[in-house]
Amino acid sequence: MRSHCAVYVDVGYLLAAAATRATGTSLRSSVFVDYQSLIDSLAAQASAESGLPLLRIYWYDSAPNGVPNTTQESIGLLRRVKLRLGRLGVGGEQKGVDLRIGLDLATHARNAAVDSMYLVSGDDDLTEAVDEAQAHGVQVTILAVPTQEGRPHGVSRHLQGAADGLDLLDGDALDAAVRARAVAGSPQQIVERKREATVPSPSVLASGNRVPEPTDTTPPRASSIRTSESPSSVVYTSTTGSEPVVASQYRAVSDHDPVIDRVVGNVLNTWLDAAPASRRTELSRSRPSIPSEVDRALLTDLSDDIGVYDLSPEIRYRLRERFWHKVDESSTRTHDDRRVATEQAHGHEREEPRSTEDRES
């Protein structure tokens, strides 16, 4: 029987990491993806590195109730691509994706379907599945998204240690397939935003913890909250259908405030750039709930930036509080800019041409 290789793609990891490389945030909506080009580059790299023909690419994503959308259906129709869907939770978190990847790795290895596996993921939860596949004589190599500095983005140390090797995806091919959508601002502002992209620190790579899910709405214990004389305030949460949490006399004081503000600014600006008017309306209607995609990006990017995957309740709530503060600041600036523009326009209309006598005098 002829040997083959196969590629197992955690789409959540791939697109979030590629978006961070391209735009500075993990928002999937911030990038345009040429899926055909992306998948072709994955197939070519796996075949070139293994010296084996490709069996197929397994594409693991999530969807509401496991029902594919139009884009996912089109990907499933591509040659040698097998679409494997988990469910999308109420708060936007993936359900069942890791389990599907792990089961396929173990089953395909046990059935001798392939001799070489390439795993595009950084999830620590897949470590045991990698061990199981190797026990059946299969080589497993991690393909990681490279940061702008050329380091692997967000790969668990345990997963990296279990695998037979770690290779970086082709950066040029990745940049050609995953591109930033048109954004507002000068080219220099866009470059600066990309420079602020978060890079996992060594402590993140060494961590076995997972990125926090955006659906945790449990308020911090009173003993962990720093209080002041200020009145009660609403501490905003993500989109879960729950009522906003009010923490009496709560004022989070965090050493991470500068980092939090930078992450919030990057995510908010990138998200609003796609469609400023409609997304501001969406924020206004959903408040105090943060759209799940935005909340997930806030948590992911901050976790990467400060090197802590298990964010404390104080930091989570501070992050969400600062998000709404930045929204209000941005809305005020937008309103002021429009008012100034309107006043200037009206002033120009009221300005009458000077007569010949006035000009002569």
Short mmCIF file of C-alpha atoms in Angstrom, two decimals:
data_model
loop_
_atom_site.label_atom_id
_atom_site.label_comp_id
_atom_site.label_asym_id
_atom_site.label_seq_id
_atom_site.Cartn_x
_atom_site.Cartn_y
_atom_site.Cartn_z
CA MET A 1 0.00 0.00 0.00
CA ARG A 2 1.34 3.42 -0.97
CA SER A 3 2.13 5.80 1.89
CA HIS A 4 0.38 9.13 2.27
CA CYS A 5 0.42 12.25 4.42
CA ALA A 6 -2.57 14.17 5.76
CA VAL A 7 -3.13 17.64 7.22
CA TYR A 8 -5.40 18.26 10.21
CA VAL A 9 -6.39 21.94 10.48
CA ASP A 10 -7.80 23.59 13.58
CA VAL A 11 -9.42 26.47 11.69
CA GLY A 12 -10.01 28.51 14.84
CA TYR A 13 -6.27 28.51 15.56
CA LEU A 14 -5.21 29.03 11.94
CA LEU A 15 -7.41 32.03 11.18
CA ALA A 16 -7.03 33.73 14.57
CA ALA A 17 -3.24 33.45 14.41
CA ALA A 18 -3.15 34.51 10.75
CA ALA A 19 -5.40 37.48 11.52
CA THR A 20 -3.07 38.52 14.35
CA ARG A 21 -0.15 38.32 11.93
CA ALA A 22 -1.99 40.44 9.35
CA THR A 23 -3.84 43.01 11.47
CA GLY A 24 -2.65 42.86 15.07
CA THR A 25 -5.86 41.30 16.41
CA SER A 26 -7.33 37.80 16.29
CA LEU A 27 -10.65 38.95 14.80
CA ARG A 28 -11.50 36.62 11.93
CA SER A 29 -13.72 39.29 10.41
CA SER A 30 -10.70 41.61 10.12
CA VAL A 31 -9.20 39.57 7.28
CA PHE A 32 -10.13 38.40 3.82
CA VAL A 33 -9.26 34.74 3.26
CA ASP A 34 -8.57 33.11 -0.09
CA TYR A 35 -9.41 29.60 1.07
CA GLN A 36 -8.40 27.87 -2.15
CA SER A 37 -4.96 29.46 -2.04
CA LEU A 38 -4.59 28.76 1.68
CA ILE A 39 -5.52 25.11 1.37
CA ASP A 40 -3.31 24.64 -1.69
CA SER A 41 -0.33 26.04 0.23
CA LEU A 42 -0.98 23.69 3.17
CA ALA A 43 -1.17 20.70 0.85
CA ALA A 44 1.99 21.70 -1.04
CA GLN A 45 4.01 22.22 2.15
CA ALA A 46 2.93 18.91 3.71
CA SER A 47 3.73 16.95 0.54
CA ALA A 48 7.08 18.71 0.04
CA GLU A 49 8.23 18.18 3.63
CA SER A 50 7.07 14.56 3.93
CA GLY A 51 7.93 13.47 0.39
CA LEU A 52 4.55 11.72 0.31
CA PRO A 53 1.39 12.33 -1.71
CA LEU A 54 -1.47 13.99 0.11
CA LEU A 55 -4.38 11.81 1.18
CA ARG A 56 -6.56 14.79 2.16
CA ILE A 57 -6.87 17.86 4.34
CA TYR A 58 -9.21 17.61 7.33
CA TRP A 59 -10.77 21.01 8.01
CA TYR A 60 -12.12 21.42 11.56
CA ASP A 61 -14.38 24.38 12.20
CA SER A 62 -17.56 25.15 14.13
CA ALA A 63 -21.05 26.30 13.20
CA PRO A 64 -24.36 26.90 14.99
CA ASN A 65 -25.89 23.44 15.62
CA GLY A 66 -23.15 21.98 13.42
CA VAL A 67 -24.87 23.26 10.26
CA PRO A 68 -22.33 24.63 7.72
CA ASN A 69 -22.66 28.12 6.31
CA THR A 70 -22.15 28.96 2.64
CA THR A 71 -18.39 29.43 2.98
CA GLN A 72 -17.95 26.17 4.87
CA GLU A 73 -20.03 24.30 2.31
CA SER A 74 -17.84 25.63 -0.50
CA ILE A 75 -14.70 24.57 1.38
CA GLY A 76 -16.14 21.08 1.86
CA LEU A 77 -16.55 20.80 -1.93
CA LEU A 78 -12.87 21.48 -2.61
CA ARG A 79 -10.79 18.58 -3.89
CA ARG A 80 -9.28 16.39 -1.14
CA VAL A 81 -10.81 18.47 1.67
CA LYS A 82 -12.94 16.86 4.36
CA LEU A 83 -15.08 19.31 6.34
CA ARG A 84 -15.48 18.37 10.01
CA LEU A 85 -17.74 20.63 12.08
CA GLY A 86 -18.19 21.07 15.79
CA ARG A 87 -20.89 23.21 17.34
CA LEU A 88 -20.81 26.91 18.10
CA GLY A 89 -21.89 27.73 21.64
CA VAL A 90 -24.21 30.55 22.70
CA GLY A 91 -21.26 32.75 23.58
CA GLY A 92 -19.40 31.96 20.34
CA GLU A 93 -17.04 29.31 21.78
CA GLN A 94 -16.25 26.12 19.87
CA LYS A 95 -17.67 22.84 21.10
CA GLY A 96 -16.48 19.39 20.05
CA VAL A 97 -13.75 20.52 17.66
CA ASP A 98 -10.82 19.28 19.77
CA LEU A 99 -12.58 15.96 20.30
CA ARG A 100 -13.08 15.44 16.56
CA ILE A 101 -9.44 16.22 15.83
CA GLY A 102 -8.21 13.89 18.56
CA LEU A 103 -10.46 11.02 17.49
CA ASP A 104 -9.41 11.34 13.85
CA LEU A 105 -5.71 11.39 14.71
CA ALA A 106 -6.02 8.23 16.80
CA THR A 107 -8.35 6.40 14.39
CA HIS A 108 -6.38 7.17 11.23
CA ALA A 109 -3.14 6.10 12.88
CA ARG A 110 -4.69 2.89 14.21
CA ASN A 111 -6.04 2.04 10.74
CA ALA A 112 -2.71 2.87 9.04
CA ALA A 113 -4.48 5.40 6.80
CA VAL A 114 -1.39 7.64 6.67
CA ASP A 115 2.28 7.53 7.61
CA SER A 116 2.80 11.22 8.28
CA MET A 117 0.43 13.66 9.97
CA TYR A 118 0.66 17.46 9.95
CA LEU A 119 -1.32 19.19 12.69
CA VAL A 120 -2.12 22.90 12.33
CA SER A 121 -2.95 23.77 15.93
CA GLY A 122 -1.41 24.88 19.19
CA ASP A 123 -3.93 23.34 21.56
CA ASP A 124 -2.51 21.56 24.58
CA ASP A 125 -5.61 19.31 24.73
CA LEU A 126 -4.39 17.47 21.61
CA THR A 127 -1.20 16.24 23.30
CA GLU A 128 -2.63 12.86 24.29
CA ALA A 129 -4.06 12.31 20.80
CA VAL A 130 -0.61 12.96 19.34
CA ASP A 131 0.87 10.38 21.73
CA GLU A 132 -1.77 7.85 20.69
CA ALA A 133 -1.11 8.37 16.98
CA GLN A 134 2.63 7.96 17.50
CA ALA A 135 2.06 4.71 19.38
CA HIS A 136 0.77 3.29 16.09
CA GLY A 137 3.91 4.25 14.19
CA VAL A 138 2.80 7.55 12.68
CA GLN A 139 4.92 10.70 12.61
CA VAL A 140 3.11 13.84 13.81
CA THR A 141 4.50 17.29 12.99
CA ILE A 142 3.06 20.62 14.16
CA LEU A 143 2.62 23.29 11.50
CA ALA A 144 2.46 26.63 13.32
CA VAL A 145 1.54 30.08 12.10
CA PRO A 146 4.66 32.27 12.27
CA THR A 147 4.53 35.63 14.00
CA GLN A 148 5.97 38.69 12.27
CA GLU A 149 9.14 37.95 14.25
CA GLY A 150 9.33 34.40 12.84
CA ARG A 151 8.33 32.53 16.00
CA PRO A 152 5.51 29.97 16.32
CA HIS A 153 2.26 31.60 17.41
CA GLY A 154 0.58 30.14 20.48
CA VAL A 155 1.78 26.52 20.49
CA SER A 156 1.63 24.75 23.86
CA ARG A 157 4.97 23.50 25.14
CA HIS A 158 3.40 20.14 25.97
CA LEU A 159 2.04 19.73 22.45
CA GLN A 160 5.33 20.79 20.93
CA GLY A 161 7.20 18.35 23.15
CA ALA A 162 4.93 15.45 22.22
CA ALA A 163 5.13 16.04 18.47
CA ASP A 164 7.96 14.73 16.28
CA GLY A 165 8.76 18.26 15.20
CA LEU A 166 7.48 21.78 14.68
CA ASP A 167 7.66 23.61 11.38
CA LEU A 168 6.45 27.09 10.50
CA LEU A 169 3.90 27.62 7.77
CA ASP A 170 5.15 29.46 4.71
CA GLY A 171 4.82 33.11 5.72
CA ASP A 172 4.68 34.45 2.15
CA ALA A 173 1.95 32.00 1.15
CA LEU A 174 0.04 32.80 4.34
CA ASP A 175 0.25 36.55 3.73
CA ALA A 176 -0.99 36.10 0.17
CA ALA A 177 -3.98 34.03 1.27
CA VAL A 178 -4.96 35.91 4.46
CA ARG A 179 -5.03 39.68 3.99
CA ALA A 180 -6.26 42.56 6.10
CA ARG A 181 -9.53 44.02 4.92
CA ALA A 182 -9.54 47.69 3.93
CA VAL A 183 -9.23 49.77 7.08
CA ALA A 184 -9.56 53.42 7.91
CA GLY A 185 -6.57 55.56 8.70
CA SER A 186 -3.25 56.35 7.12
CA PRO A 187 -0.82 53.65 5.99
CA GLN A 188 1.41 54.63 8.94
CA GLN A 189 -1.46 54.06 11.39
CA ILE A 190 -2.12 50.65 9.87
CA VAL A 191 1.56 49.71 10.13
CA GLU A 192 1.67 50.80 13.77
CA ARG A 193 -1.41 48.73 14.54
CA LYS A 194 0.28 45.65 13.06
CA ARG A 195 3.41 46.34 15.11
CA GLU A 196 1.28 46.13 18.23
CA ALA A 197 0.25 42.58 17.35
CA THR A 198 0.59 40.38 20.38
CA VAL A 199 3.29 37.73 20.38
CA PRO A 200 3.01 34.79 22.78
CA SER A 201 5.67 35.05 25.42
CA PRO A 202 7.75 32.08 26.59
CA SER A 203 5.41 31.77 29.57
CA VAL A 204 2.48 31.33 27.20
CA LEU A 205 4.27 28.72 25.17
CA ALA A 206 5.14 26.91 28.38
CA SER A 207 1.59 27.04 29.65
CA GLY A 208 -0.71 24.07 29.52
CA ASN A 209 -3.74 26.26 30.14
CA ARG A 210 -6.28 27.15 27.52
CA VAL A 211 -7.41 30.53 26.28
CA PRO A 212 -10.33 31.59 28.48
CA GLU A 213 -13.77 31.18 26.94
CA PRO A 214 -15.73 34.40 26.48
CA THR A 215 -18.80 33.13 28.32
CA ASP A 216 -17.65 33.30 31.92
CA THR A 217 -20.01 35.75 33.63
CA THR A 218 -19.39 34.77 37.24
CA PRO A 219 -18.57 37.95 39.17
CA PRO A 220 -15.39 38.01 41.26
CA ARG A 221 -15.59 37.09 44.93
CA ALA A 222 -15.92 40.11 47.17
CA SER A 223 -12.60 39.27 48.83
CA SER A 224 -10.76 39.60 45.51
CA ILE A 225 -12.22 42.99 44.60
CA ARG A 226 -10.50 46.22 45.43
CA THR A 227 -13.04 48.75 46.63
CA SER A 228 -13.27 52.50 46.87
CA GLU A 229 -15.69 55.22 47.86
CA SER A 230 -17.12 55.34 44.34
CA PRO A 231 -20.78 54.38 43.76
CA SER A 232 -21.87 51.09 42.28
CA SER A 233 -21.15 50.53 38.61
CA VAL A 234 -22.14 48.01 35.98
CA VAL A 235 -19.44 45.52 35.05
CA TYR A 236 -20.16 44.45 31.49
CA THR A 237 -20.07 40.88 30.26
CA SER A 238 -20.13 39.05 26.97
CA THR A 239 -23.07 37.92 24.88
CA THR A 240 -24.63 35.15 26.95
CA GLY A 241 -28.18 36.28 27.49
CA SER A 242 -27.42 36.99 31.15
CA GLU A 243 -28.21 40.23 32.92
CA PRO A 244 -25.30 42.65 33.45
CA VAL A 245 -23.45 42.11 36.70
CA VAL A 246 -23.34 44.97 39.19
CA ALA A 247 -20.41 44.95 41.60
CA SER A 248 -21.04 47.31 44.50
CA GLN A 249 -18.23 49.80 45.15
CA TYR A 250 -16.15 48.06 42.49
CA ARG A 251 -13.23 49.79 40.87
CA ALA A 252 -10.72 47.45 39.33
CA VAL A 253 -7.16 48.67 39.64
CA SER A 254 -4.87 46.68 37.39
CA ASP A 255 -1.16 46.75 36.69
CA HIS A 256 -2.12 45.64 33.18
CA ASP A 257 -4.18 48.76 32.33
CA PRO A 258 -1.77 50.04 29.63
CA VAL A 259 -1.79 46.64 27.94
CA ILE A 260 -5.57 46.32 28.35
CA ASP A 261 -6.11 49.73 26.75
CA ARG A 262 -3.85 48.86 23.83
CA VAL A 263 -5.60 45.52 23.23
CA VAL A 264 -9.05 47.13 23.51
CA GLY A 265 -8.05 49.89 21.12
CA ASN A 266 -6.68 47.48 18.52
CA VAL A 267 -9.70 45.16 18.64
CA LEU A 268 -12.30 47.94 18.69
CA ASN A 269 -10.70 49.96 15.88
CA THR A 270 -10.19 46.91 13.69
CA TRP A 271 -13.75 45.71 14.25
CA LEU A 272 -15.28 49.13 13.60
CA ASP A 273 -13.17 49.77 10.50
CA ALA A 274 -15.09 47.11 8.55
CA ALA A 275 -18.44 48.92 8.83
CA PRO A 276 -18.39 51.83 11.29
CA ALA A 277 -22.05 52.87 11.13
CA SER A 278 -23.68 49.45 11.28
CA ARG A 279 -21.34 48.14 13.96
CA ARG A 280 -21.81 51.17 16.17
CA THR A 281 -25.54 50.53 15.90
CA GLU A 282 -24.98 46.88 16.81
CA LEU A 283 -22.98 47.92 19.89
CA SER A 284 -25.68 50.35 20.95
CA ARG A 285 -28.42 47.75 20.65
CA SER A 286 -26.51 44.94 22.37
CA ARG A 287 -25.16 46.96 25.28
CA PRO A 288 -24.19 45.92 27.92
CA SER A 289 -23.47 42.61 26.13
CA ILE A 290 -20.30 42.59 24.02
CA PRO A 291 -20.60 40.80 20.65
CA SER A 292 -19.16 37.32 21.08
CA GLU A 293 -16.57 37.65 18.31
CA VAL A 294 -15.24 40.86 19.86
CA ASP A 295 -15.24 39.48 23.41
CA ARG A 296 -13.39 36.35 22.31
CA ALA A 297 -10.76 38.46 20.52
CA LEU A 298 -10.32 40.69 23.58
CA LEU A 299 -9.68 37.69 25.83
CA THR A 300 -7.43 35.90 23.35
CA ASP A 301 -5.30 38.93 22.53
CA LEU A 302 -4.88 40.00 26.15
CA SER A 303 -3.98 36.45 27.18
CA ASP A 304 -1.29 36.32 24.51
CA ASP A 305 0.01 39.78 25.36
CA ILE A 306 0.46 39.36 29.11
CA GLY A 307 1.43 35.68 28.92
CA VAL A 308 -1.44 34.46 31.12
CA TYR A 309 -4.09 32.17 29.65
CA ASP A 310 -6.11 31.84 32.86
CA LEU A 311 -7.19 35.45 33.26
CA SER A 312 -8.43 36.38 36.71
CA PRO A 313 -12.03 37.58 37.18
CA GLU A 314 -10.71 41.06 38.02
CA ILE A 315 -8.80 41.32 34.75
CA ARG A 316 -11.72 39.98 32.71
CA TYR A 317 -14.11 42.52 34.12
CA ARG A 318 -11.57 45.32 33.86
CA LEU A 319 -11.05 44.38 30.21
CA ARG A 320 -14.77 44.58 29.46
CA GLU A 321 -15.20 47.78 31.44
CA ARG A 322 -12.38 49.45 29.51
CA PHE A 323 -13.93 48.24 26.27
CA TRP A 324 -17.11 50.21 26.90
CA HIS A 325 -15.08 53.17 28.09
CA LYS A 326 -13.23 53.16 24.75
CA VAL A 327 -16.54 52.79 22.88
CA ASP A 328 -17.89 55.88 24.61
CA GLU A 329 -14.69 57.80 23.91
CA SER A 330 -14.83 56.82 20.26
CA SER A 331 -18.52 57.75 19.96
CA THR A 332 -17.87 61.15 21.52
CA ARG A 333 -15.03 61.86 19.09
CA THR A 334 -17.18 60.79 16.15
CA HIS A 335 -20.05 63.02 17.32
CA ASP A 336 -17.72 66.00 17.83
CA ASP A 337 -16.13 65.52 14.40
CA ARG A 338 -19.55 65.47 12.74
CA ARG A 339 -20.65 68.57 14.66
CA VAL A 340 -17.54 70.49 13.63
CA ALA A 341 -17.95 69.40 10.01
CA THR A 342 -21.60 70.47 10.03
CA GLU A 343 -20.80 73.86 11.57
CA GLN A 344 -18.06 74.46 9.02
CA ALA A 345 -20.41 73.53 6.17
CA HIS A 346 -23.17 75.81 7.46
CA GLY A 347 -20.71 78.63 8.03
CA HIS A 348 -19.53 78.35 4.45
CA GLU A 349 -23.12 78.48 3.21
CA ARG A 350 -23.84 81.63 5.26
CA GLU A 351 -20.75 83.41 4.01
CA GLU A 352 -21.84 85.97 1.37
CA PRO A 353 -19.63 87.13 -1.48
CA ARG A 354 -18.11 90.56 -0.90
CA SER A 355 -19.31 93.35 -3.19
CA THR A 356 -17.03 95.29 -5.54
CA GLU A 357 -17.25 98.37 -3.29
CA ASP A 358 -16.21 96.32 -0.25
CA ARG A 359 -13.24 94.88 -2.07
CA GLU A 360 -12.14 98.35 -3.29
CA SER A 361 -12.43 99.81 0.19
#
